[in-house]
Coordinates of C-alpha atoms in Angstrom, one line a residue:
M1 CA -23.3 36.6 -15.3
G2 CA -23.1 37.6 -11.4
K3 CA -22.5 34.2 -10.0
K4 CA -20.1 33.4 -12.6
G5 CA -18.1 36.4 -12.0
K6 CA -18.1 35.7 -8.2
R7 CA -16.9 32.3 -9.0
D8 CA -14.0 33.4 -11.0
K9 CA -13.0 36.1 -8.3
K10 CA -13.1 33.3 -5.8
G11 CA -11.0 31.1 -7.9
K12 CA -8.4 33.8 -8.6
G13 CA -8.4 34.6 -4.9
A14 CA -7.7 31.1 -3.9
E15 CA -4.9 30.9 -6.6
K16 CA -3.2 33.8 -5.2
T17 CA -3.4 32.4 -1.6
L18 CA -2.0 29.1 -2.9
A19 CA 0.9 31.2 -4.6
K20 CA 1.7 33.1 -1.2
M21 CA 1.6 29.9 0.7
E22 CA 3.8 28.1 -1.8
K23 CA 6.3 31.0 -1.7
K24 CA 6.2 30.8 2.3
V25 CA 6.7 26.9 2.4
S26 CA 9.5 27.3 -0.3
R27 CA 11.4 30.0 1.6
R28 CA 11.3 28.1 4.8
A29 CA 12.2 24.7 3.5
K30 CA 15.1 25.9 1.5
K31 CA 17.3 25.7 4.7
E32 CA 16.4 22.3 5.2
E33 CA 16.8 21.1 1.8
E34 CA 20.1 22.9 1.6
D35 CA 21.3 20.5 4.6
L36 CA 19.9 17.4 3.0
E37 CA 21.7 18.2 -0.6
A38 CA 24.9 17.6 1.1
L39 CA 23.8 14.2 2.3
I40 CA 22.1 13.3 -1.1
A41 CA 25.3 14.3 -2.8
E42 CA 27.2 11.9 -0.6
F43 CA 24.9 9.0 -1.8
Q44 CA 25.1 9.9 -5.1
S45 CA 28.9 9.8 -5.1
L46 CA 28.7 6.2 -3.7
D47 CA 26.4 5.3 -6.6
A48 CA 28.8 7.0 -9.1
K49 CA 31.2 4.3 -8.2
K50 CA 29.0 1.9 -10.2
T51 CA 30.4 1.4 -13.7
Q52 CA 28.6 -1.7 -15.2
V53 CA 25.1 -3.3 -15.1
I54 CA 24.8 -6.4 -12.6
E55 CA 21.9 -8.5 -12.2
S56 CA 22.1 -11.2 -9.6
S57 CA 19.6 -13.4 -7.8
C58 CA 18.7 -12.4 -4.4
P59 CA 16.5 -12.7 -1.4
P60 CA 13.2 -10.6 -1.4
P61 CA 13.5 -7.0 -0.8
S62 CA 13.7 -5.6 2.8
P63 CA 10.5 -4.4 4.2
R64 CA 9.6 -0.8 2.9
L65 CA 6.9 1.7 2.1
N66 CA 6.2 4.1 -0.4
C67 CA 8.3 2.6 -3.2
S68 CA 6.8 1.8 -6.7
L69 CA 5.7 -1.5 -8.2
S70 CA 5.2 -1.6 -11.9
A71 CA 4.5 -4.3 -14.4
H72 CA 7.0 -4.6 -17.3
P73 CA 5.2 -4.0 -20.5
E74 CA 6.7 -6.8 -22.5
R75 CA 7.8 -9.4 -20.0
D76 CA 6.5 -11.4 -17.1
E77 CA 8.2 -9.2 -14.6
L78 CA 7.6 -6.6 -11.9
I79 CA 9.8 -3.8 -11.3
L80 CA 10.3 -2.4 -7.7
F81 CA 12.1 0.9 -7.1
G82 CA 13.0 3.0 -4.1
G83 CA 10.9 3.3 -0.8
E84 CA 11.6 3.9 2.9
Y85 CA 11.7 2.0 6.1
F86 CA 11.2 3.3 9.8
N87 CA 12.3 1.2 12.6
G88 CA 11.2 3.5 15.5
Q89 CA 14.3 5.8 15.7
K90 CA 15.9 5.9 12.1
T91 CA 14.5 6.6 8.8
F92 CA 16.2 4.7 5.8
L93 CA 15.7 5.7 2.2
Y94 CA 16.4 3.3 -0.9
N95 CA 17.0 3.7 -4.5
D96 CA 17.7 0.1 -5.3
L97 CA 16.0 -1.5 -8.0
Y98 CA 14.4 -5.2 -8.1
I99 CA 12.9 -7.4 -10.6
Y100 CA 10.2 -10.1 -9.6
H101 CA 10.2 -12.9 -12.1
I102 CA 6.6 -14.0 -12.0
R103 CA 7.0 -17.5 -13.5
K104 CA 9.9 -18.5 -11.3
N105 CA 8.6 -16.5 -8.3
S106 CA 11.9 -15.2 -7.5
W107 CA 13.6 -11.9 -7.0
A108 CA 16.8 -10.4 -8.8
K109 CA 18.5 -7.2 -7.9
L110 CA 19.5 -5.1 -10.7
D111 CA 22.5 -2.7 -10.2
I112 CA 22.7 0.1 -13.1
P113 CA 25.1 3.1 -13.0
N114 CA 23.9 6.7 -12.2
P115 CA 20.4 5.9 -10.8
P116 CA 18.3 8.5 -9.5
P117 CA 18.8 9.6 -5.9
R118 CA 17.3 7.7 -2.9
R119 CA 13.7 8.6 -2.6
C120 CA 10.1 7.3 -1.3
A121 CA 6.7 8.7 -2.2
H122 CA 7.4 9.1 -5.9
Q123 CA 5.4 8.0 -8.8
A124 CA 6.4 5.6 -11.6
A125 CA 4.7 4.9 -15.0
V126 CA 5.5 2.4 -17.6
V127 CA 5.4 2.9 -21.3
P128 CA 5.9 0.2 -24.0
T129 CA 8.3 2.5 -26.0
A130 CA 11.4 0.8 -27.4
G131 CA 11.3 -2.1 -25.3
G132 CA 9.7 -0.7 -22.4
Q133 CA 10.3 2.6 -20.5
L134 CA 9.9 3.0 -16.7
W135 CA 9.4 6.8 -15.7
I136 CA 10.0 8.1 -12.4
F137 CA 8.9 11.7 -11.1
G138 CA 9.3 13.6 -7.8
G139 CA 9.2 12.1 -4.3
E140 CA 11.1 12.7 -1.2
F141 CA 14.1 12.4 0.9
A142 CA 14.1 12.4 4.8
S143 CA 16.9 12.9 7.3
P144 CA 17.6 10.1 9.4
N145 CA 15.7 11.4 12.0
G146 CA 12.4 12.1 10.1
E147 CA 12.3 15.7 10.9
Q148 CA 13.7 17.2 7.6
F149 CA 12.6 16.6 4.2
Y150 CA 13.8 17.3 0.6
H151 CA 11.3 17.2 -2.1
Y152 CA 12.4 16.2 -5.4
K153 CA 11.3 17.7 -8.9
D154 CA 13.5 15.5 -11.1
L155 CA 12.2 13.3 -14.0
W156 CA 14.2 10.1 -14.8
V157 CA 13.5 7.2 -17.4
L158 CA 14.9 3.8 -17.3
H159 CA 15.3 2.2 -20.6
L160 CA 14.5 -1.5 -19.9
A161 CA 15.8 -3.0 -22.9
T162 CA 19.2 -1.3 -22.6
K163 CA 19.0 -1.2 -18.7
T164 CA 20.2 2.2 -18.5
W165 CA 19.0 5.3 -16.6
E166 CA 18.5 8.8 -17.8
Q167 CA 17.8 11.9 -16.3
I168 CA 15.5 14.2 -18.4
K169 CA 16.0 17.9 -17.8
A170 CA 13.2 19.9 -19.3
P171 CA 12.1 23.4 -17.9
G172 CA 8.5 24.1 -16.8
G173 CA 7.8 21.2 -14.9
P174 CA 5.9 20.9 -11.5
S175 CA 7.4 22.1 -8.3
G176 CA 9.0 19.6 -5.9
R177 CA 6.6 17.4 -4.2
S178 CA 5.5 14.0 -3.1
G179 CA 2.3 11.9 -2.5
H180 CA 1.4 13.2 -6.2
R181 CA -0.2 10.9 -8.7
M182 CA 1.1 10.2 -12.3
V183 CA -0.2 8.2 -15.3
A184 CA 0.7 7.5 -18.7
C185 CA -2.1 8.7 -21.1
K186 CA -2.0 9.1 -24.9
R187 CA 1.6 9.7 -25.3
Q188 CA 1.8 12.0 -22.2
L189 CA 2.4 11.5 -18.4
I190 CA -0.2 13.4 -16.6
I191 CA 0.7 14.6 -13.1
F192 CA -1.8 15.8 -10.4
G193 CA -1.6 17.0 -6.9
G194 CA 0.7 16.0 -4.2
F195 CA 2.1 18.0 -1.1
H196 CA 5.2 19.8 0.1
E197 CA 6.3 19.7 3.7
S198 CA 9.0 21.3 5.8
A199 CA 9.5 21.0 9.4
R200 CA 6.9 23.9 10.2
D201 CA 4.9 24.2 7.2
F202 CA 3.2 22.2 4.5
I203 CA 1.2 22.8 1.3
Y204 CA -1.0 20.5 -0.8
Y205 CA -1.5 20.9 -4.5
N206 CA -4.3 20.5 -7.0
D207 CA -2.5 21.7 -10.3
V208 CA -2.1 19.5 -13.2
Y209 CA 1.1 19.1 -15.6
A210 CA 1.5 17.1 -18.7
F211 CA 4.8 15.9 -20.1
N212 CA 4.9 14.9 -23.9
L213 CA 6.7 11.9 -24.6
D214 CA 7.5 12.8 -28.0
S215 CA 8.9 16.5 -27.7
F216 CA 10.1 16.0 -24.0
T217 CA 8.4 19.2 -22.9
W218 CA 6.3 20.2 -19.8
S219 CA 3.0 22.1 -19.8
K220 CA 0.9 23.5 -17.1
L221 CA -2.6 22.6 -17.9
A222 CA -5.5 25.1 -17.0
P223 CA -8.6 23.0 -17.2
A224 CA -12.1 24.8 -17.2
G225 CA -14.7 24.3 -14.6
M226 CA -14.3 23.5 -10.7
G227 CA -11.8 20.8 -9.9
P228 CA -10.9 18.9 -7.1
A229 CA -9.6 20.5 -3.7
P230 CA -5.7 20.1 -3.0
R231 CA -5.0 16.7 -1.8
S232 CA -2.4 13.8 -2.2
G233 CA -2.7 10.1 -2.2
C234 CA -5.7 10.0 -4.6
Q235 CA -6.7 7.6 -7.2
M236 CA -5.7 8.6 -10.6
T237 CA -6.9 6.4 -13.6
P238 CA -6.8 7.0 -17.4
T239 CA -9.6 6.0 -19.6
P240 CA -9.3 4.6 -23.0
E241 CA -10.7 7.8 -24.4
G242 CA -7.8 9.9 -23.0
N243 CA -9.6 11.2 -20.1
I244 CA -8.6 11.2 -16.4
I245 CA -10.4 10.2 -13.3
I246 CA -9.8 11.3 -9.9
Y247 CA -11.1 9.8 -6.7
G248 CA -10.6 10.4 -3.0
G249 CA -7.2 11.3 -1.4
Y250 CA -6.0 13.0 1.7
S251 CA -5.2 16.8 2.9
K252 CA -4.7 18.5 6.1
Q253 CA -5.3 22.1 7.3
R254 CA -3.7 24.1 10.0
I255 CA -6.6 25.2 12.2
K256 CA -4.4 26.9 14.8
K257 CA -0.7 26.9 15.8
D258 CA 0.5 23.3 16.0
V259 CA -2.7 21.9 15.4
D260 CA -3.7 20.3 12.0
K261 CA -6.8 18.6 10.9
G262 CA -6.9 15.9 8.2
T263 CA -9.5 15.4 5.6
L264 CA -10.3 12.2 3.8
H265 CA -11.8 12.9 0.5
T266 CA -14.4 10.9 -1.0
D267 CA -15.4 13.0 -4.1
M268 CA -14.6 12.0 -7.6
F269 CA -13.9 14.1 -10.7
L270 CA -13.4 13.6 -14.5
L271 CA -10.6 15.5 -16.4
K272 CA -11.9 15.5 -19.8
A273 CA -9.7 16.0 -22.9
E274 CA -11.5 18.3 -25.2
G275 CA -11.0 18.0 -29.1
A276 CA -10.0 14.3 -29.1
G277 CA -6.4 15.3 -28.4
K278 CA -6.1 17.7 -31.2
E279 CA -5.8 20.5 -28.8
E280 CA -3.6 19.5 -25.9
D281 CA -4.3 22.7 -23.7
R282 CA -8.0 22.1 -23.7
W283 CA -9.0 20.3 -20.7
S284 CA -12.1 20.5 -18.3
W285 CA -13.2 19.4 -15.0
S286 CA -16.5 17.8 -14.2
R287 CA -17.8 16.2 -10.9
L288 CA -18.7 12.4 -11.2
S289 CA -21.8 11.0 -9.0
P290 CA -21.1 7.2 -9.5
S291 CA -23.7 4.6 -8.4
G292 CA -23.2 1.3 -6.5
V293 CA -21.2 0.8 -3.1
K294 CA -18.4 3.4 -2.9
P295 CA -15.3 2.5 -0.7
T296 CA -15.5 3.7 2.9
P297 CA -13.6 6.7 3.6
R298 CA -9.8 6.0 4.0
S299 CA -6.2 6.9 3.1
G300 CA -3.1 4.9 2.1
F301 CA -5.0 2.8 -0.2
A302 CA -3.4 1.5 -3.5
V303 CA -4.8 1.6 -7.0
A304 CA -4.3 -0.3 -10.3
A305 CA -5.8 -0.7 -13.7
A306 CA -8.0 -3.9 -13.7
P307 CA -9.5 -6.2 -16.6
N308 CA -12.7 -5.1 -18.4
N309 CA -12.3 -1.6 -18.4
R310 CA -12.3 -1.3 -14.6
C311 CA -9.8 0.1 -12.0
L312 CA -9.5 -1.3 -8.3
L313 CA -8.7 0.0 -4.9
F314 CA -7.2 -2.2 -2.2
G315 CA -6.6 -1.7 1.4
G316 CA -5.9 1.6 3.2
V317 CA -6.7 3.2 6.6
H318 CA -9.3 5.2 8.3
D319 CA -7.5 7.2 11.1
E320 CA -9.6 8.4 14.1
E321 CA -8.2 11.6 15.2
E322 CA -8.6 12.2 18.8
E323 CA -7.0 15.4 20.9
E324 CA -4.0 13.3 22.1
S325 CA -4.0 10.3 19.9
I326 CA -4.8 8.6 16.4
E327 CA -6.2 5.1 16.1
G328 CA -6.3 3.5 12.8
D329 CA -8.8 1.0 11.2
F330 CA -6.8 -0.8 8.4
F331 CA -8.4 -2.6 5.6
N332 CA -7.6 -5.4 3.1
D333 CA -10.6 -5.2 0.9
I334 CA -11.0 -4.8 -2.8
Y335 CA -13.2 -2.2 -4.5
F336 CA -13.8 -2.3 -8.4
Y337 CA -14.7 0.9 -10.3
D338 CA -16.7 0.0 -13.8
I339 CA -15.4 3.0 -15.9
G340 CA -18.1 2.6 -18.6
K341 CA -20.9 2.2 -16.3
N342 CA -19.5 4.8 -13.6
R343 CA -20.2 2.4 -10.8
W344 CA -18.4 1.1 -7.8
F345 CA -18.9 -2.4 -6.3
P346 CA -16.7 -4.4 -3.6
A347 CA -15.1 -7.4 -4.8
Q348 CA -16.6 -10.9 -4.0
L349 CA -14.2 -13.7 -3.2
K350 CA -15.8 -17.1 -4.7
G351 CA -13.4 -19.4 -2.6
P352 CA -12.0 -22.4 -3.6
K353 CA -14.1 -25.3 -5.1
S354 CA -13.5 -27.6 -2.0
E355 CA -14.6 -24.6 0.4
K356 CA -17.6 -24.2 -1.7
R357 CA -18.8 -28.0 -1.4
K358 CA -18.1 -27.9 2.4
R359 CA -20.3 -24.9 2.8
R360 CA -23.1 -26.4 0.7
R361 CA -22.9 -29.7 2.4
G362 CA -23.2 -27.9 5.8
R363 CA -26.1 -25.8 4.5
Q364 CA -27.9 -29.0 3.3
A365 CA -27.5 -30.8 6.6
E366 CA -29.1 -28.0 8.4
A367 CA -31.9 -27.9 6.0
E368 CA -32.5 -31.8 6.4
A369 CA -32.4 -31.3 10.1
A370 CA -35.1 -28.7 10.0
G371 CA -37.4 -30.8 7.7
E372 CA -36.8 -28.7 4.7
E373 CA -35.7 -29.6 1.3
E374 CA -33.4 -26.6 0.9
L375 CA -32.4 -23.8 3.4
Q376 CA -33.0 -20.5 1.7
L377 CA -30.6 -17.9 2.7
P378 CA -30.9 -14.1 1.5
P379 CA -28.0 -13.1 -0.9
P380 CA -25.6 -10.8 0.9
E381 CA -25.8 -7.2 0.1
G382 CA -22.0 -6.6 0.4
P383 CA -18.9 -7.7 2.3
L384 CA -19.2 -8.3 6.2
E385 CA -17.0 -5.9 8.4
I386 CA -15.5 -7.8 11.3
V387 CA -13.5 -5.4 13.7
K388 CA -11.0 -6.9 16.2
E389 CA -8.7 -5.5 18.9
V390 CA -5.6 -7.0 20.3
V391 CA -4.7 -5.9 23.8
A392 CA -1.6 -6.5 25.4
E393 CA -1.0 -6.4 29.2
D394 CA 0.6 -2.9 28.9
G395 CA -2.5 -1.8 27.5
T396 CA -1.2 -1.7 23.9
V397 CA -4.3 -1.7 21.4
M398 CA -4.4 -2.6 17.9
T399 CA -7.5 -2.3 16.1
I400 CA -8.0 -4.0 12.7
K401 CA -11.2 -3.9 10.6
Q402 CA -11.3 -6.7 8.3
V403 CA -13.6 -7.2 5.4
I404 CA -15.1 -10.6 4.8
P405 CA -16.3 -10.9 1.2
G406 CA -19.9 -12.1 0.7
A407 CA -20.3 -15.7 -0.3
A408 CA -20.9 -15.6 -4.0
E409 CA -21.4 -19.1 -4.2
D410 CA -24.8 -18.7 -2.8
K411 CA -26.0 -18.0 -6.4
D412 CA -25.4 -21.4 -7.6
R413 CA -25.5 -23.7 -4.5
S414 CA -28.3 -25.8 -5.9
G415 CA -27.3 -29.0 -8.2
S416 CA -25.3 -32.1 -7.3
E417 CA -21.7 -32.3 -6.1
E418 CA -19.3 -35.3 -6.2
D419 CA -18.2 -36.3 -2.4
E420 CA -14.4 -35.8 -2.0
D421 CA -12.1 -36.6 0.9
E422 CA -13.0 -34.8 3.9
E423 CA -9.6 -33.9 4.9
D424 CA -9.0 -32.3 1.5
E425 CA -12.1 -30.0 2.0
E426 CA -11.1 -29.1 5.7
E427 CA -7.6 -28.0 4.3
G428 CA -9.0 -25.9 1.5
G429 CA -11.5 -24.3 3.8
A430 CA -9.1 -23.4 6.3
L431 CA -6.1 -22.2 4.1
G432 CA -8.7 -20.4 1.6
Q433 CA -9.3 -17.8 4.5
A434 CA -5.8 -18.0 5.9
V435 CA -3.9 -16.6 2.8
E436 CA -5.8 -13.6 2.7
P437 CA -3.4 -10.5 3.2
C438 CA -3.8 -9.0 6.5
P439 CA -5.3 -5.6 6.7
R440 CA -2.8 -2.8 5.8
S441 CA -2.2 0.7 4.4
S442 CA 0.5 1.9 1.8
A443 CA 0.8 -1.3 -0.1
M444 CA 2.3 -1.4 -3.4
V445 CA 0.1 -3.2 -6.2
A446 CA 0.6 -4.0 -9.8
V447 CA -1.6 -5.9 -12.3
K448 CA -0.1 -8.4 -14.9
H449 CA -2.0 -10.8 -17.2
G450 CA -5.1 -10.1 -15.1
V451 CA -3.5 -10.8 -11.9
L452 CA -3.2 -8.6 -9.0
Y453 CA 0.0 -8.6 -6.9
V454 CA 0.1 -7.0 -3.6
Y455 CA 3.6 -6.4 -2.1
G456 CA 4.1 -5.1 1.4
G457 CA 2.7 -2.3 3.3
M458 CA 2.3 -1.4 6.9
F459 CA -0.1 -1.6 10.1
E460 CA 0.3 -0.3 13.7
V461 CA 0.3 -1.9 16.9
G462 CA -0.1 0.8 19.5
D463 CA 2.7 3.0 18.9
R464 CA 4.7 0.5 16.9
Q465 CA 4.8 0.3 13.0
V466 CA 5.0 -3.1 11.4
T467 CA 6.4 -2.7 7.9
L468 CA 5.7 -5.7 5.8
S469 CA 7.5 -7.4 2.9
D470 CA 5.0 -10.2 1.9
L471 CA 3.8 -10.7 -1.6
H472 CA 0.3 -12.1 -2.4
S473 CA -1.7 -12.5 -5.7
I474 CA -5.1 -13.1 -6.8
D475 CA -6.5 -13.8 -10.3
L476 CA -9.0 -10.8 -11.0
H477 CA -10.9 -13.1 -13.6
R478 CA -11.5 -15.9 -11.3
M479 CA -11.6 -14.0 -8.0
D480 CA -11.4 -17.6 -6.1
Q481 CA -8.7 -17.1 -3.7
W482 CA -5.5 -15.5 -2.5
R483 CA -2.2 -17.0 -3.2
V484 CA 0.9 -16.5 -0.7
L485 CA 3.9 -16.0 -3.0
Q486 CA 6.3 -14.5 -0.2
E487 CA 5.6 -14.6 3.6
V488 CA 7.1 -11.9 6.1
D489 CA 10.3 -12.8 7.4
P490 CA 10.4 -12.2 11.2
K491 CA 14.3 -11.7 10.9
T492 CA 13.7 -8.6 8.9
Q493 CA 11.3 -6.9 11.8
E494 CA 12.9 -4.5 13.9
W495 CA 11.4 -1.7 16.3
L496 CA 13.6 0.4 18.5
E497 CA 11.8 2.4 21.3
E498 CA 12.9 6.1 21.9
S499 CA 12.6 5.7 25.5
E500 CA 14.6 2.6 26.2
S501 CA 18.1 3.9 25.0
D502 CA 19.6 2.9 28.4
E503 CA 18.2 -0.4 28.4
E504 CA 18.9 -1.2 24.9
E505 CA 22.6 -0.8 25.4
D506 CA 22.4 -3.8 27.8
D507 CA 20.1 -5.6 25.7
D508 CA 22.6 -5.1 22.8
V509 CA 25.2 -6.9 24.8
E510 CA 23.0 -9.9 25.7
G511 CA 21.6 -10.1 22.2
A512 CA 25.2 -10.1 20.7
E513 CA 25.9 -13.6 22.3
G514 CA 22.8 -15.2 20.6
G515 CA 23.3 -18.9 21.8
E516 CA 21.3 -18.6 25.1
E517 CA 18.6 -16.4 23.6
E518 CA 18.0 -18.9 20.6
E519 CA 17.9 -21.7 23.3
E520 CA 15.1 -19.9 25.3
S521 CA 13.3 -19.0 22.3
S522 CA 13.1 -22.9 21.3
E523 CA 12.0 -23.7 24.7
E524 CA 9.4 -21.0 24.5
E525 CA 8.0 -22.4 21.3
S526 CA 8.0 -26.0 22.7
E527 CA 6.1 -24.7 25.7
D528 CA 3.8 -22.9 23.5
E529 CA 3.0 -26.0 21.4
E530 CA 2.2 -28.0 24.5
G531 CA -0.1 -25.1 25.8
E532 CA -1.9 -24.6 22.6
Q533 CA -4.8 -27.3 23.2
Q534 CA -5.7 -25.6 26.4
H535 CA -5.7 -21.9 24.8
P536 CA -9.2 -21.3 23.2
A537 CA -7.9 -18.4 21.1
V538 CA -6.0 -20.7 18.7
Q539 CA -8.4 -23.7 18.4
P540 CA -11.6 -22.7 16.6
G541 CA -11.5 -25.9 14.6
E542 CA -9.4 -29.1 14.6
A543 CA -7.9 -28.1 10.9
Q544 CA -7.5 -24.6 11.6
A545 CA -5.9 -25.3 15.1
Q546 CA -3.1 -27.2 13.2
Y547 CA -2.6 -24.2 10.7
V548 CA -2.4 -21.8 13.8
A549 CA -0.1 -23.9 15.5
R550 CA 2.3 -23.9 12.6
T551 CA 2.1 -20.1 12.3
E552 CA 2.0 -19.1 16.0
Q553 CA 5.8 -19.6 15.9
H554 CA 6.1 -17.3 13.0
W555 CA 4.2 -14.6 15.0
L556 CA 6.0 -15.4 18.3
R557 CA 9.3 -14.6 16.9
L558 CA 7.5 -11.6 15.2
A559 CA 6.3 -10.3 18.5
R560 CA 9.6 -10.9 20.3
S561 CA 11.4 -8.9 17.7
H562 CA 9.0 -5.9 18.2
M563 CA 8.8 -6.1 21.9
G564 CA 12.4 -6.8 22.8
P565 CA 14.3 -9.4 24.5
E566 CA 13.3 -7.5 27.8
A567 CA 9.8 -8.5 27.6
K568 CA 8.3 -11.3 29.7
D569 CA 7.8 -14.6 27.9
K570 CA 4.2 -14.7 28.9
K571 CA 3.4 -11.3 27.5
V572 CA 5.0 -12.2 24.2
L573 CA 3.1 -15.2 23.9
K574 CA -0.3 -13.6 24.3
V575 CA 0.6 -10.9 21.7
A576 CA 1.8 -13.6 19.4
Q577 CA -1.3 -15.8 19.8
A578 CA -3.5 -12.7 19.5
M579 CA -1.8 -11.6 16.4
A580 CA -2.0 -15.3 15.0
K581 CA -5.8 -15.4 15.8
T582 CA -6.5 -11.8 14.5
F583 CA -4.8 -12.8 10.9
Y584 CA -5.4 -16.5 10.3
E585 CA -8.7 -17.3 12.2
D586 CA -11.9 -17.6 10.0
P587 CA -14.4 -15.1 12.1
I588 CA -17.4 -16.6 10.6

C-alpha cells in the first residue's frame, strides 16, 4: 500500500508539473500564434475562391516532408496531403491534395473547395465509411523564417465519395500539437502524444484522446497503470482486438538555459481496452518486452500496417549530439513486428532470381576451386551495416549508415539451376541493388494490397538538407526487390545559403541568362563521361559502371543545384561521383 501510495503521489505531481508547463508554453506561444493567424487567414481567403472540384493530371508532387500518405480504402489509390519544404532560407507549407493512381503509375491533383489550412506534421487516418473517409487532426504552421509556430487542434474529414472537405467542431479534444500519432480503431480515432513548441519553450505530451466516429464526441482517456513518457514521432499500431501498441519516439528536455538534450525512446507499451469495448473509458497501460531483433535506436522513422498481423518500421535517423554539432546516421532498412508473437525481426530481401543464380554459380566456382563439392557458409544472423562517409573539399561530411539485408537465398542454394544469358544476370544483379531507396528519415509510407510504397523523406549533406520526392515500392509478400516508380527530379532541388546573400544577387543575374550555364553543364557532363574510366570510385564492375555512368549525370545536376553555380567544376564532380557511388554501388 505504501509503494502504491508513493506511485500515485508521484503520478499526480507529474500531472501538476505538466499542467503548469502547458500553461506557461501556451501563454508565451499565444502572441506568436496571433501573429501567424493573420497569415493563415490570408491563405484561407485564397482557398475560399475555389468553388468547384477540379481533378487534373499533373507531375509528381514537389519535394516535401511531414505530409501524410494514405491508402484509399476502396480504390487502388494513395492520397497525399500537406507537408513542408525548406530551401535553406525559407519554409513553405502546403495544403494541396494529390492522388496517386497505382495501376497507371501517375499523379493527379485534386482541388476541393474549403480545404484545411496549410500544415505539416499532422496525422491522417482512413476509414471505409460511406465510400471512404480521410480524417485529419492537428499539425503545425510555421512562419517563412521557421522561427514561429502555430499548432492546430482542428479535426477535418475528407469524404472521398463526394470529394468534399468538412470541419468537425466538437469540444473536449486535444490541445494544439504536432508530431502526435493517430490511428482508427474500433470506430474510434485514438490520438497519443505529440509536442507543442514556441520560440523559447516546448512541451511533450503522453495523453490519450478518443474521438467516437458514431457520436462525433471527444473523450480524454485515463488508463490505469504506468504509461509511456511524453514523446512524439512514435510508432502507434492498432491490434485486431482493439488494443494499441506504442513503440519508440523522441523527446527533449531543457538541461539549462538554451541547452536541450534529446532522448530516443526504445521502450514498448500496450494500451489495452478492458471489457471488449463495452466500457470505452476503461483502458490500461502495460509494458511489453518483445523478443527478436529490435530496431536500432532512431527517430524520424515511418510506420505502416503490414500483412500477416504485422506492422513495419522503415528508415529513420540516429543523431549523434555533440556540443556544437549534430551528425546523423540515416537508415533505409525495414523491421517487422509480429503482433501475435510479440517479436521484432529485420526484413530479409531475397533478391531477383537472376541475382540468386549469379551468386549461387559464384559460390559453386569457389567450391570447385577449393576442391570441395559445396561451399558451406554460415547463415547470416541479421542485416549487415555499412557506414559510408562522403567528404567534400571544403570539409563537408555526409555520414550514411546503410543496412544490407542478409542473403535469404542461402537457405535453398542447393539444387540445379538453368543457365541463362550472362548479360541478363549481370544487369539483374546490378539493378537489384541499385533501386534500393537511399537512407532517409521522415519518409511517408503506405501499404496497399500487400505492397509498401515509400515516398520522399530527407537526408543531410553537411549543413544542407536534401528533401526527396522519389517513390519506391516493394511487395511485402515476396520481398524480392525494390521498384523505382518515380526518381528524384534534380530541377526540384534548391538550397540557399544564408551567408551567401551578396553572392546570390550576382549569381541570380548570371543564372537568369541560362544559355551559357547549360552549355557549360553539357561540357562538364561530356568530360565526366571521358574521365569515368580513370575514376576508380565509379567502376566497381563492368555492368555497374555502366549504370553509375548513366546515373552520375543525374547526381552531377543535383550536386550543382545544391552547391550553387559559384562552385568549382572539379569540386562539383567529386561530390556528384561520391553521391552516385554511395547510393548505387553494391558494397559487398
